[in-house]
Amino acid sequence: MKHYELAINFYKQKGPRHDKALWAIRQKRDKAIKEVDEWEELREKASKIKDEVINNLQDYVKEFIKNAKKEGIELFFAKDAKEHNEIVFDLLKEINAKKVVKSKSMLTEECGLNEFLEKRGIEVIDTDLGERIVQLRGEKPSHIVLPAIHTTKEEVAEILGESNTDPTYLTHKMRELLRNEFLSADAGISGANFLVADKGWAVVCTNEGNADLGAVLPKLHIISVGVEKIVPSMRDLGVFLRMLARNATGQKITTYTSIFGRKENGKRVIVLVDNGRFERLNTEFKETLKCIRCSACLTTCPVFRRSGGHAYRYVIPGPIGSLLAPLNNKEEYSDLPFACTLCNSCEMVCPVKIPFSKQLVKMREYVTKDDFAFKFIETSLHSPFAFKLFSKIIRLTPKSILKKALNEWSKYKEFPTIPPKRFIDG
Amino acid sequence: MDEFIKNLRLAGGEVLEEIPDGWYVTQAEFGVVENGTVWVREYKKELFLSEKVAVKMPKKFVKTMQEAMELINSPGVFISGPSKTADVESFLVFGAHGPVRFGIIFDKGL
Ligand code: SF4
């Protein structure tokens, strides 16, 4: 099903509540950034740092690997999702792991790690409470920072087999259930928000403490992370740490900002993943690599707020997902860049200044490049003769046939009356 | 310092006069005024497994995270209040996976 169909279903069921919840977060975010006088300067800095990194990505990857090894972290480089999953599986096999606790990592979602490991007999427990809710529901996260924002407390109670729908009760119930999983897990897997090149450290920002329990309890801690997460130095990291939580949820900072080097009581491994990122550097969409996954563009998007994240059908939904998904699979996701009013709200909130309005229009061109209808219209708009002919054909076609031909478009919109004569023809 | 304490409280943290029984206690090196967070170098499992965590700290502060970065020369963790989540219908709940309560206690004699 396409975005608009899924969006209509979602809106009828949950749209207004979802919209309201996300708008409240957007307002909290606005309040939080107003307290930082130099916010715009920070955005400018953040954008420049990310430009520097993606323009010299190869060098920064080399520097990070060198320093992380020096620090005592084991390093792997995976060129694609398959290689990533195999590396992780081999690491787990080595210690005969049966159960892993995972904290939020959009990259492992991108690679389909859970399914890969489960097929090979390893149990994967998502431990972020929101992710655990969607895992138990047999769904995927609908938002990259608030994975279960589409669910109600009644639905959470139901999936836990509880009749009490009090959020505190339900949260503590899940904490209890998951604590046992942490204590009996053989390994922990997490993502990372940043990698510091000149130190070789990985930085993880979370609120729940689940990533830390997964990092500190089992003997093996695996960090799966995309190459674009590198920042050059601690000084640069400081810029992002001031922005990330404020822009995501309106918190001044997440509860934990953990900086990982060598693991004291076991082994820490970082799997750096390319999966198309280096290739993207050579395309007109390379700026999407600047994204720090703060999720502000999802939360602010008027389409996302009403359609929910699942309508995008991709691991990363919303405006940034509408750029990333078609790069991953053009046919499957060609509708996404059109699930957008070009209102530009995403560009206004993006901490690294990804030029959304331009990129989304470019993406529309990209996905329709080979589309016959679009090509035909484009050609006719470029030639006065063809345009005349084309408009004549439209004028002469009965409205009922036109309506049918433009079914998707006309289904939810009033079809305009086409005047019998062109204005220009007098 | 007032601003630091205000932000610490906003994040759910408490200022303790003395350490009650049953709290896990560790040392923080400094606080960050803009967000009420503290820098703890010692990364131990008790920090996350304990129900209640207290950190002793000097009255040493930096204004922003950018300034904080200048002081860090080893791995560790910034902590801002008790662990929390809003994953059940956006209600803020303390004690997600880690501590339910988090307090600081200033080193004496400063
Ligand atoms: S594109 Fe920008 S606003 Fe959207 S998640 Fe990434 S960094 Fe945040």
Coordinates of C-alpha atoms and ligand atoms in Angstrom, one line a residue:
Chain A
M1 CA 0.0 0.0 0.0
K2 CA 1.1 3.5 -0.7
H3 CA 1.7 6.3 1.8
Y4 CA -1.6 8.1 1.3
E5 CA -3.6 4.9 1.7
L6 CA -1.9 3.9 4.9
A7 CA -2.0 7.5 6.1
I8 CA -5.8 7.7 5.7
N9 CA -6.3 4.5 7.7
F10 CA -4.0 5.7 10.4
Y11 CA -5.5 9.1 10.6
K12 CA -9.0 7.7 11.0
Q13 CA -7.9 5.6 13.9
K14 CA -5.3 7.6 15.7
G15 CA -4.4 10.7 13.7
P16 CA -5.6 13.6 16.0
R17 CA -4.1 12.0 19.1
H18 CA -0.7 11.3 17.4
D19 CA -0.7 14.8 15.9
K20 CA -1.3 16.4 19.3
A21 CA 1.4 14.3 21.1
L22 CA 4.0 15.2 18.6
W23 CA 3.1 18.9 18.4
A24 CA 3.5 19.1 22.2
I25 CA 7.1 17.7 21.7
R26 CA 7.7 20.3 19.0
Q27 CA 6.6 23.0 21.4
K28 CA 8.9 21.7 24.1
R29 CA 11.7 21.7 21.6
D30 CA 11.1 25.3 20.6
K31 CA 11.2 26.3 24.3
A32 CA 14.4 24.5 24.9
I33 CA 16.3 26.0 21.9
K34 CA 15.1 29.5 22.8
E35 CA 17.1 29.2 26.0
V36 CA 20.3 28.8 24.0
D37 CA 21.1 32.3 22.6
E38 CA 23.7 31.0 20.2
W39 CA 21.4 28.3 18.7
E40 CA 21.8 29.5 15.2
E41 CA 25.6 29.7 15.5
L42 CA 25.6 26.1 16.8
R43 CA 23.6 25.0 13.8
E44 CA 26.0 26.7 11.5
K45 CA 28.9 25.0 13.4
A46 CA 27.2 21.6 13.4
S47 CA 26.6 21.8 9.7
K48 CA 30.2 22.8 8.9
I49 CA 31.6 20.0 11.1
K50 CA 29.4 17.5 9.3
D51 CA 30.4 18.9 5.9
E52 CA 34.0 18.5 6.9
V53 CA 33.5 14.9 7.9
I54 CA 31.6 13.7 4.9
N55 CA 34.0 15.5 2.5
N56 CA 36.9 13.6 4.1
L57 CA 35.1 10.6 5.2
Q58 CA 37.8 8.1 4.2
D59 CA 40.4 9.9 6.2
Y60 CA 38.2 10.2 9.3
V61 CA 37.3 6.5 9.2
K62 CA 41.0 5.6 9.1
E63 CA 41.8 7.9 12.0
F64 CA 38.9 6.6 14.0
I65 CA 39.9 3.0 13.4
K66 CA 43.5 3.7 14.3
N67 CA 42.6 5.4 17.6
A68 CA 39.9 3.0 18.6
K69 CA 42.3 0.1 18.3
K70 CA 44.9 2.0 20.3
E71 CA 42.1 2.5 23.0
G72 CA 41.6 -1.3 23.1
I73 CA 38.4 -1.7 21.1
E74 CA 38.2 -4.4 18.4
L75 CA 37.2 -3.0 15.0
F76 CA 35.4 -4.3 12.0
F77 CA 34.4 -2.7 8.8
A78 CA 31.3 -4.0 7.0
K79 CA 30.7 -3.0 3.4
D80 CA 27.0 -3.9 3.5
A81 CA 24.1 -5.1 5.7
K82 CA 24.9 -8.7 5.0
E83 CA 28.5 -8.4 6.0
H84 CA 27.5 -6.5 9.1
N85 CA 25.1 -9.2 10.2
E86 CA 27.6 -12.0 9.5
I87 CA 30.3 -10.2 11.5
V88 CA 27.9 -9.8 14.5
F89 CA 26.7 -13.4 14.2
D90 CA 30.3 -14.7 14.1
L91 CA 31.2 -12.7 17.2
L92 CA 28.2 -14.1 19.0
K93 CA 28.9 -17.7 17.9
E94 CA 32.4 -17.4 19.2
I95 CA 31.1 -17.1 22.7
N96 CA 28.2 -19.5 22.1
A97 CA 25.7 -16.7 22.8
K98 CA 22.0 -17.7 23.0
K99 CA 20.5 -14.4 24.0
V100 CA 21.4 -10.7 23.3
V101 CA 20.0 -7.6 24.7
K102 CA 19.8 -4.8 22.2
S103 CA 19.3 -1.1 22.7
K104 CA 18.0 1.3 20.1
S105 CA 20.0 1.3 16.9
M106 CA 18.5 2.4 13.6
L107 CA 21.4 0.8 11.9
T108 CA 20.6 -2.7 13.0
E109 CA 17.1 -2.0 11.9
E110 CA 18.4 -1.0 8.5
C111 CA 20.5 -4.2 8.3
G112 CA 17.6 -6.4 9.5
L113 CA 19.9 -7.8 12.3
N114 CA 17.1 -9.1 14.5
E115 CA 15.6 -11.4 11.9
F116 CA 19.0 -12.5 10.8
L117 CA 20.1 -13.6 14.3
E118 CA 16.7 -15.1 15.2
K119 CA 16.8 -17.3 12.1
R120 CA 20.1 -18.6 13.4
G121 CA 18.8 -19.5 16.8
I122 CA 19.8 -16.4 18.8
E123 CA 17.2 -14.6 20.8
V124 CA 17.2 -10.8 20.4
I125 CA 15.5 -8.8 23.1
D126 CA 14.9 -5.1 22.3
T127 CA 15.3 -3.3 25.6
D128 CA 14.4 0.3 24.8
L129 CA 10.9 0.3 26.3
G130 CA 9.3 1.8 23.2
E131 CA 11.1 -0.7 21.0
R132 CA 10.1 -3.6 23.3
I133 CA 6.5 -2.5 23.0
V134 CA 6.6 -2.6 19.2
Q135 CA 8.7 -5.8 19.2
L136 CA 6.0 -7.5 21.3
R137 CA 3.3 -6.2 19.0
G138 CA 5.2 -7.6 16.0
E139 CA 5.7 -4.2 14.5
K140 CA 8.6 -1.9 13.7
P141 CA 9.3 1.5 15.3
S142 CA 7.2 4.3 13.9
H143 CA 9.5 7.1 15.0
I144 CA 13.3 7.0 15.4
V145 CA 13.4 8.5 18.9
L146 CA 9.8 7.6 20.1
P147 CA 9.4 4.1 18.6
A148 CA 6.0 3.5 20.2
I149 CA 4.5 6.9 19.8
H150 CA 1.7 5.4 17.7
T151 CA 0.5 3.1 20.5
T152 CA -1.9 3.9 23.4
K153 CA -1.5 2.9 27.0
E154 CA -4.4 0.5 26.6
E155 CA -2.5 -1.3 23.8
V156 CA 0.6 -1.5 26.0
A157 CA -1.4 -3.0 28.8
E158 CA -3.0 -5.5 26.5
I159 CA 0.4 -6.7 25.0
L160 CA 1.7 -7.2 28.6
G161 CA -1.5 -9.0 29.6
E162 CA -2.3 -6.3 32.3
S163 CA -5.6 -4.7 33.1
N164 CA -3.9 -1.7 34.9
T165 CA -3.3 1.0 32.2
D166 CA -1.3 3.4 34.5
P167 CA 1.9 4.4 32.6
T168 CA 4.1 4.3 35.7
Y169 CA 2.8 0.8 36.5
L170 CA 3.3 -0.4 33.0
T171 CA 6.8 1.1 32.7
H172 CA 7.9 -0.5 36.0
K173 CA 6.4 -3.8 35.0
M174 CA 8.4 -3.8 31.8
R175 CA 11.5 -2.7 33.7
E176 CA 11.1 -5.8 35.9
L177 CA 10.6 -8.2 33.0
L178 CA 13.6 -6.8 31.1
R179 CA 15.9 -6.6 34.2
N180 CA 15.9 -10.4 34.1
E181 CA 16.8 -10.4 30.5
F182 CA 19.8 -8.1 31.1
L183 CA 21.1 -10.3 33.9
S184 CA 20.9 -13.5 31.8
A185 CA 22.1 -12.1 28.4
D186 CA 25.3 -13.3 26.8
A187 CA 26.0 -10.0 24.9
G188 CA 24.8 -6.5 24.5
I189 CA 24.3 -4.7 21.2
S190 CA 23.9 -1.0 20.8
G191 CA 24.2 1.8 18.3
A192 CA 26.2 5.0 18.8
N193 CA 25.3 8.6 18.3
F194 CA 28.8 9.8 17.7
L195 CA 32.3 8.4 17.2
V196 CA 35.2 10.7 18.2
A197 CA 37.9 10.3 15.6
D198 CA 40.9 11.7 17.5
K199 CA 40.1 9.7 20.6
G200 CA 38.7 6.5 19.2
W201 CA 35.7 6.7 21.6
A202 CA 32.0 5.9 20.9
V203 CA 29.3 8.1 22.4
V204 CA 25.8 6.9 23.3
C205 CA 23.0 9.2 24.4
T206 CA 20.0 7.6 26.1
N207 CA 17.4 8.2 28.8
E208 CA 16.5 4.8 30.0
G209 CA 19.8 3.3 31.0
N210 CA 19.3 0.3 28.9
A211 CA 22.2 0.8 26.6
D212 CA 24.5 1.1 29.6
L213 CA 23.1 -2.0 31.2
G214 CA 23.7 -3.8 27.9
A215 CA 27.2 -2.4 27.7
V216 CA 28.3 -3.1 31.3
L217 CA 26.6 -6.4 32.3
P218 CA 27.4 -9.0 29.6
K219 CA 31.0 -9.8 28.7
L220 CA 30.7 -8.8 25.1
H221 CA 29.4 -5.4 23.9
I222 CA 29.0 -4.8 20.2
I223 CA 28.4 -1.3 18.8
S224 CA 27.0 -1.2 15.3
V225 CA 27.3 2.2 13.7
G226 CA 27.3 3.9 10.4
V227 CA 30.5 5.5 9.2
E228 CA 28.9 8.9 9.0
K229 CA 28.6 9.1 12.8
I230 CA 32.2 10.3 13.1
V231 CA 33.0 13.7 14.5
P232 CA 36.6 14.9 14.4
S233 CA 37.2 15.8 18.0
M234 CA 35.8 16.2 21.5
R235 CA 35.4 20.0 20.9
D236 CA 33.1 19.1 18.0
L237 CA 31.2 16.6 20.1
G238 CA 30.4 19.4 22.5
V239 CA 28.5 21.2 19.8
F240 CA 26.3 18.2 19.1
L241 CA 25.7 17.3 22.7
R242 CA 24.2 20.7 23.2
M243 CA 21.8 20.3 20.3
L244 CA 20.8 16.6 20.1
A245 CA 18.4 16.2 23.1
R246 CA 17.1 19.8 23.0
N247 CA 16.2 19.4 19.3
A248 CA 14.8 15.9 19.8
T249 CA 12.5 16.1 22.8
G250 CA 13.2 19.5 24.4
Q251 CA 15.3 18.0 27.2
K252 CA 18.5 19.9 27.9
I253 CA 20.4 16.6 27.6
T254 CA 19.7 12.9 27.8
T255 CA 19.9 11.2 31.2
Y256 CA 23.1 9.4 30.1
T257 CA 25.8 10.5 27.7
S258 CA 28.1 7.5 27.9
I259 CA 31.6 7.7 26.4
F260 CA 33.0 4.3 25.7
G261 CA 36.6 3.2 25.3
R262 CA 38.1 -0.1 26.3
K263 CA 35.7 -2.4 28.2
E264 CA 36.9 -3.2 31.7
N265 CA 35.3 -6.6 32.2
G266 CA 35.3 -8.1 28.8
K267 CA 35.4 -7.2 25.1
R268 CA 34.1 -4.1 23.2
V269 CA 33.7 -4.4 19.4
I270 CA 32.7 -1.7 17.0
V271 CA 31.3 -2.7 13.6
L272 CA 31.6 0.3 11.3
V273 CA 29.1 0.0 8.5
D274 CA 29.1 1.4 5.0
N275 CA 26.0 -0.1 3.4
G276 CA 25.8 2.4 0.5
R277 CA 27.0 5.5 2.4
F278 CA 30.3 5.9 0.5
E279 CA 28.4 5.5 -2.7
R280 CA 25.9 8.2 -1.7
L281 CA 28.8 10.6 -1.3
N282 CA 29.0 10.7 -5.1
T283 CA 25.3 11.6 -5.5
E284 CA 23.4 14.8 -5.2
F285 CA 21.9 13.4 -2.0
K286 CA 25.2 13.3 -0.1
E287 CA 24.0 15.9 2.4
T288 CA 21.7 13.3 3.9
L289 CA 24.8 11.8 5.4
K290 CA 25.0 14.8 7.8
C291 CA 21.9 13.6 9.7
I292 CA 22.4 13.0 13.4
R293 CA 19.0 11.2 13.7
C294 CA 17.6 13.7 16.2
S295 CA 14.1 13.1 14.8
A296 CA 13.0 16.7 14.8
C297 CA 12.1 16.7 11.2
L298 CA 9.7 13.8 11.8
T299 CA 8.1 15.4 14.8
T300 CA 7.5 18.8 13.1
C301 CA 6.3 17.4 9.8
P302 CA 2.6 18.1 9.3
V303 CA 2.3 15.0 7.1
F304 CA 4.1 12.7 9.5
R305 CA 2.1 13.9 12.5
R306 CA -1.1 12.9 10.7
S307 CA 0.0 9.8 8.8
G308 CA 2.1 8.1 11.5
G309 CA 5.5 6.6 10.7
H310 CA 4.4 3.2 9.5
A311 CA 2.8 4.8 6.4
Y312 CA 6.4 5.4 5.2
R313 CA 7.2 1.6 5.4
Y314 CA 10.9 2.3 5.8
V315 CA 13.1 2.1 8.9
I316 CA 13.5 5.8 8.9
P317 CA 10.2 7.6 8.2
G318 CA 9.4 11.3 7.8
P319 CA 11.2 13.9 5.8
I320 CA 14.7 12.4 6.2
G321 CA 13.2 8.9 5.5
S322 CA 11.6 10.2 2.3
L323 CA 15.1 11.0 1.1
L324 CA 16.8 7.8 2.4
A325 CA 14.2 5.3 1.4
P326 CA 14.1 5.8 -2.4
L327 CA 18.0 5.7 -2.3
N328 CA 17.6 2.3 -0.8
N329 CA 14.9 1.1 -3.2
K330 CA 13.6 3.5 -5.8
E331 CA 10.6 1.5 -7.0
E332 CA 9.3 0.5 -3.6
Y333 CA 9.4 4.0 -2.1
S334 CA 8.8 6.3 -5.1
D335 CA 5.7 7.7 -3.4
L336 CA 7.5 9.1 -0.3
P337 CA 9.0 12.3 -1.7
F338 CA 5.4 13.3 -2.6
A339 CA 4.1 12.7 0.9
C340 CA 5.2 16.2 1.5
T341 CA 3.7 19.7 1.2
L342 CA 7.1 21.4 0.7
C343 CA 6.3 23.5 3.8
N344 CA 9.9 23.4 4.7
S345 CA 9.4 22.9 8.4
C346 CA 12.0 20.1 8.4
E347 CA 14.6 22.4 7.0
M348 CA 13.9 25.0 9.7
V349 CA 14.4 22.6 12.6
C350 CA 17.3 20.5 11.2
P351 CA 20.4 21.0 13.4
V352 CA 22.8 20.2 10.6
K353 CA 20.9 22.3 8.0
I354 CA 20.1 19.6 5.5
P355 CA 18.5 21.6 2.6
F356 CA 15.3 19.6 2.6
S357 CA 13.2 21.7 0.2
K358 CA 15.8 21.3 -2.6
Q359 CA 16.6 17.7 -1.8
L360 CA 12.9 16.6 -1.7
V361 CA 12.3 18.3 -5.1
K362 CA 15.4 16.6 -6.5
M363 CA 14.2 13.3 -5.1
R364 CA 10.9 13.8 -6.9
E365 CA 12.8 14.1 -10.1
Y366 CA 14.9 11.1 -9.2
V367 CA 12.0 8.8 -8.6
T368 CA 10.1 9.9 -11.7
K369 CA 13.0 10.0 -14.1
D370 CA 11.9 7.0 -16.0
D371 CA 8.2 7.5 -15.5
F372 CA 6.5 7.8 -18.9
A373 CA 3.7 10.2 -17.8
F374 CA 6.1 12.6 -16.2
K375 CA 8.4 12.5 -19.2
F376 CA 5.5 13.2 -21.5
I377 CA 4.4 16.2 -19.4
E378 CA 7.9 17.5 -19.1
T379 CA 8.4 17.4 -22.9
S380 CA 5.2 19.1 -23.6
L381 CA 5.9 21.9 -21.1
H382 CA 9.2 22.5 -23.0
S383 CA 7.6 22.9 -26.4
P384 CA 4.8 25.4 -27.2
F385 CA 3.5 23.2 -30.0
A386 CA 3.4 20.0 -27.9
F387 CA 1.9 22.0 -25.0
K388 CA -0.9 23.3 -27.2
L389 CA -1.6 19.8 -28.5
F390 CA -1.5 18.3 -25.0
S391 CA -3.9 20.9 -23.5
K392 CA -6.2 20.3 -26.5
I393 CA -6.3 16.6 -25.8
I394 CA -7.0 17.2 -22.1
R395 CA -9.8 19.6 -23.0
L396 CA -11.4 17.2 -25.4
T397 CA -11.2 14.2 -23.1
P398 CA -14.4 13.7 -21.1
K399 CA -14.1 14.5 -17.4
S400 CA -15.1 11.0 -16.3
I401 CA -12.3 9.4 -18.3
L402 CA -9.8 12.0 -16.9
K403 CA -11.0 11.4 -13.4
K404 CA -10.4 7.7 -13.9
A405 CA -7.0 8.2 -15.4
L406 CA -5.9 10.4 -12.5
N407 CA -7.6 8.1 -10.0
E408 CA -5.1 8.4 -7.2
W409 CA -5.0 12.1 -7.4
S410 CA -8.7 12.8 -7.9
K411 CA -9.9 10.3 -5.2
Y412 CA -9.5 12.8 -2.4
K413 CA -9.6 16.1 -4.3
E414 CA -12.3 18.0 -6.2
F415 CA -11.6 17.7 -9.9
P416 CA -11.4 21.2 -11.4
T417 CA -13.6 22.3 -14.2
I418 CA -11.6 22.6 -17.4
P419 CA -12.7 25.7 -19.4
P420 CA -13.6 24.8 -23.0
K421 CA -11.3 27.4 -24.4
R422 CA -7.8 28.6 -23.5
F423 CA -7.6 32.1 -22.3
I424 CA -4.8 32.8 -24.7
D425 CA -6.9 31.7 -27.7
G426 CA -9.3 34.5 -26.9
Chain B
M1 CA 25.4 27.0 41.2
D2 CA 21.7 28.0 41.6
E3 CA 21.2 27.5 37.8
F4 CA 22.9 24.1 38.0
I5 CA 20.7 23.0 40.8
K6 CA 17.6 24.3 39.0
N7 CA 18.5 22.2 35.9
L8 CA 19.4 19.2 38.0
R9 CA 16.0 19.3 39.6
L10 CA 14.3 19.8 36.2
A11 CA 15.9 16.5 35.1
G12 CA 14.5 14.8 38.2
G13 CA 17.7 15.0 40.3
E14 CA 17.8 15.9 44.0
V15 CA 20.3 17.7 46.3
L16 CA 21.1 15.6 49.3
E17 CA 22.3 16.8 52.7
E18 CA 23.6 13.4 53.7
I19 CA 23.6 10.0 52.1
P20 CA 20.7 7.9 53.2
D21 CA 21.1 4.1 53.7
G22 CA 20.9 1.9 50.7
W23 CA 22.1 4.4 48.1
Y24 CA 25.0 3.6 45.8
V25 CA 27.5 6.3 46.1
T26 CA 30.2 7.4 43.7
Q27 CA 32.2 10.5 42.9
A28 CA 31.6 13.1 40.2
E29 CA 34.2 15.5 39.0
F30 CA 32.2 18.5 38.0
G31 CA 28.8 19.7 37.0
V32 CA 27.5 21.4 33.8
V33 CA 25.4 24.5 34.5
E34 CA 23.4 24.6 31.3
N35 CA 21.8 21.2 31.9
G36 CA 22.4 20.1 35.5
T37 CA 24.5 17.1 34.4
V38 CA 27.5 15.7 36.2
W39 CA 30.6 14.0 34.9
V40 CA 31.4 10.6 36.4
R41 CA 34.6 9.0 35.3
E42 CA 34.0 5.7 37.1
Y43 CA 31.8 3.5 34.9
K44 CA 30.5 0.7 37.1
K45 CA 27.4 -1.5 36.7
E46 CA 26.0 -0.3 40.1
L47 CA 25.5 3.1 38.5
F48 CA 22.7 1.6 36.4
L49 CA 21.6 -1.4 38.5
S50 CA 21.0 0.5 41.7
E51 CA 17.6 1.8 42.6
K52 CA 19.1 5.0 44.1
V53 CA 22.3 6.6 43.1
A54 CA 24.1 9.5 44.8
V55 CA 27.2 11.3 43.6
K56 CA 29.6 13.3 45.7
M57 CA 30.9 16.3 43.9
P58 CA 33.0 19.4 44.4
K59 CA 31.5 22.8 43.8
K60 CA 33.2 22.8 40.4
F61 CA 31.2 23.9 37.4
V62 CA 31.5 24.6 33.7
K63 CA 28.8 26.6 31.8
T64 CA 28.2 24.5 28.7
M65 CA 28.8 21.0 27.3
Q66 CA 31.3 22.6 24.9
E67 CA 33.4 23.8 27.9
A68 CA 32.9 20.4 29.6
M69 CA 34.6 18.7 26.7
E70 CA 37.9 20.5 27.4
L71 CA 38.1 18.7 30.8
I72 CA 37.5 15.2 29.6
N73 CA 40.6 13.0 29.2
S74 CA 39.1 9.6 29.7
P75 CA 35.9 7.6 29.0
G76 CA 33.1 7.9 31.5
V77 CA 29.5 9.1 31.7
F78 CA 27.5 12.3 32.0
I79 CA 24.5 11.8 34.2
S80 CA 21.4 14.0 34.3
G81 CA 18.9 12.9 36.9
P82 CA 17.4 9.4 37.3
S83 CA 16.7 7.1 34.3
K84 CA 13.5 8.0 32.6
T85 CA 11.2 7.3 29.7
A86 CA 8.0 8.6 28.1
D87 CA 7.4 5.6 25.9
V88 CA 4.0 4.8 27.4
E89 CA 1.8 7.4 25.8
S90 CA 4.2 10.3 26.5
F91 CA 3.9 10.1 30.3
L92 CA 7.2 10.9 31.9
V93 CA 8.2 8.0 34.3
F94 CA 11.3 7.8 36.4
G95 CA 13.1 4.5 36.8
A96 CA 13.0 3.2 33.2
H97 CA 15.9 0.7 33.5
G98 CA 18.3 2.5 35.7
P99 CA 17.9 4.3 39.0
V100 CA 14.5 5.6 40.2
R101 CA 16.2 8.4 42.2
F102 CA 19.4 10.3 41.6
G103 CA 20.9 12.8 44.0
I104 CA 24.1 14.9 44.4
I105 CA 25.9 15.8 47.6
F106 CA 28.5 18.5 47.6
D107 CA 31.9 17.8 49.1
K108 CA 32.3 19.5 52.5
G109 CA 34.7 22.2 53.3
L110 CA 34.5 24.1 50.0
Ligands
SF4_1 S1 17.5 15.2 9.0 FE1 18.1 16.8 10.5 S2 16.2 17.1 11.6 FE2 16.0 15.2 10.6 S3 16.6 13.6 12.0 FE3 18.4 14.2 10.7 S4 19.5 15.8 11.8 FE4 17.4 15.6 12.7

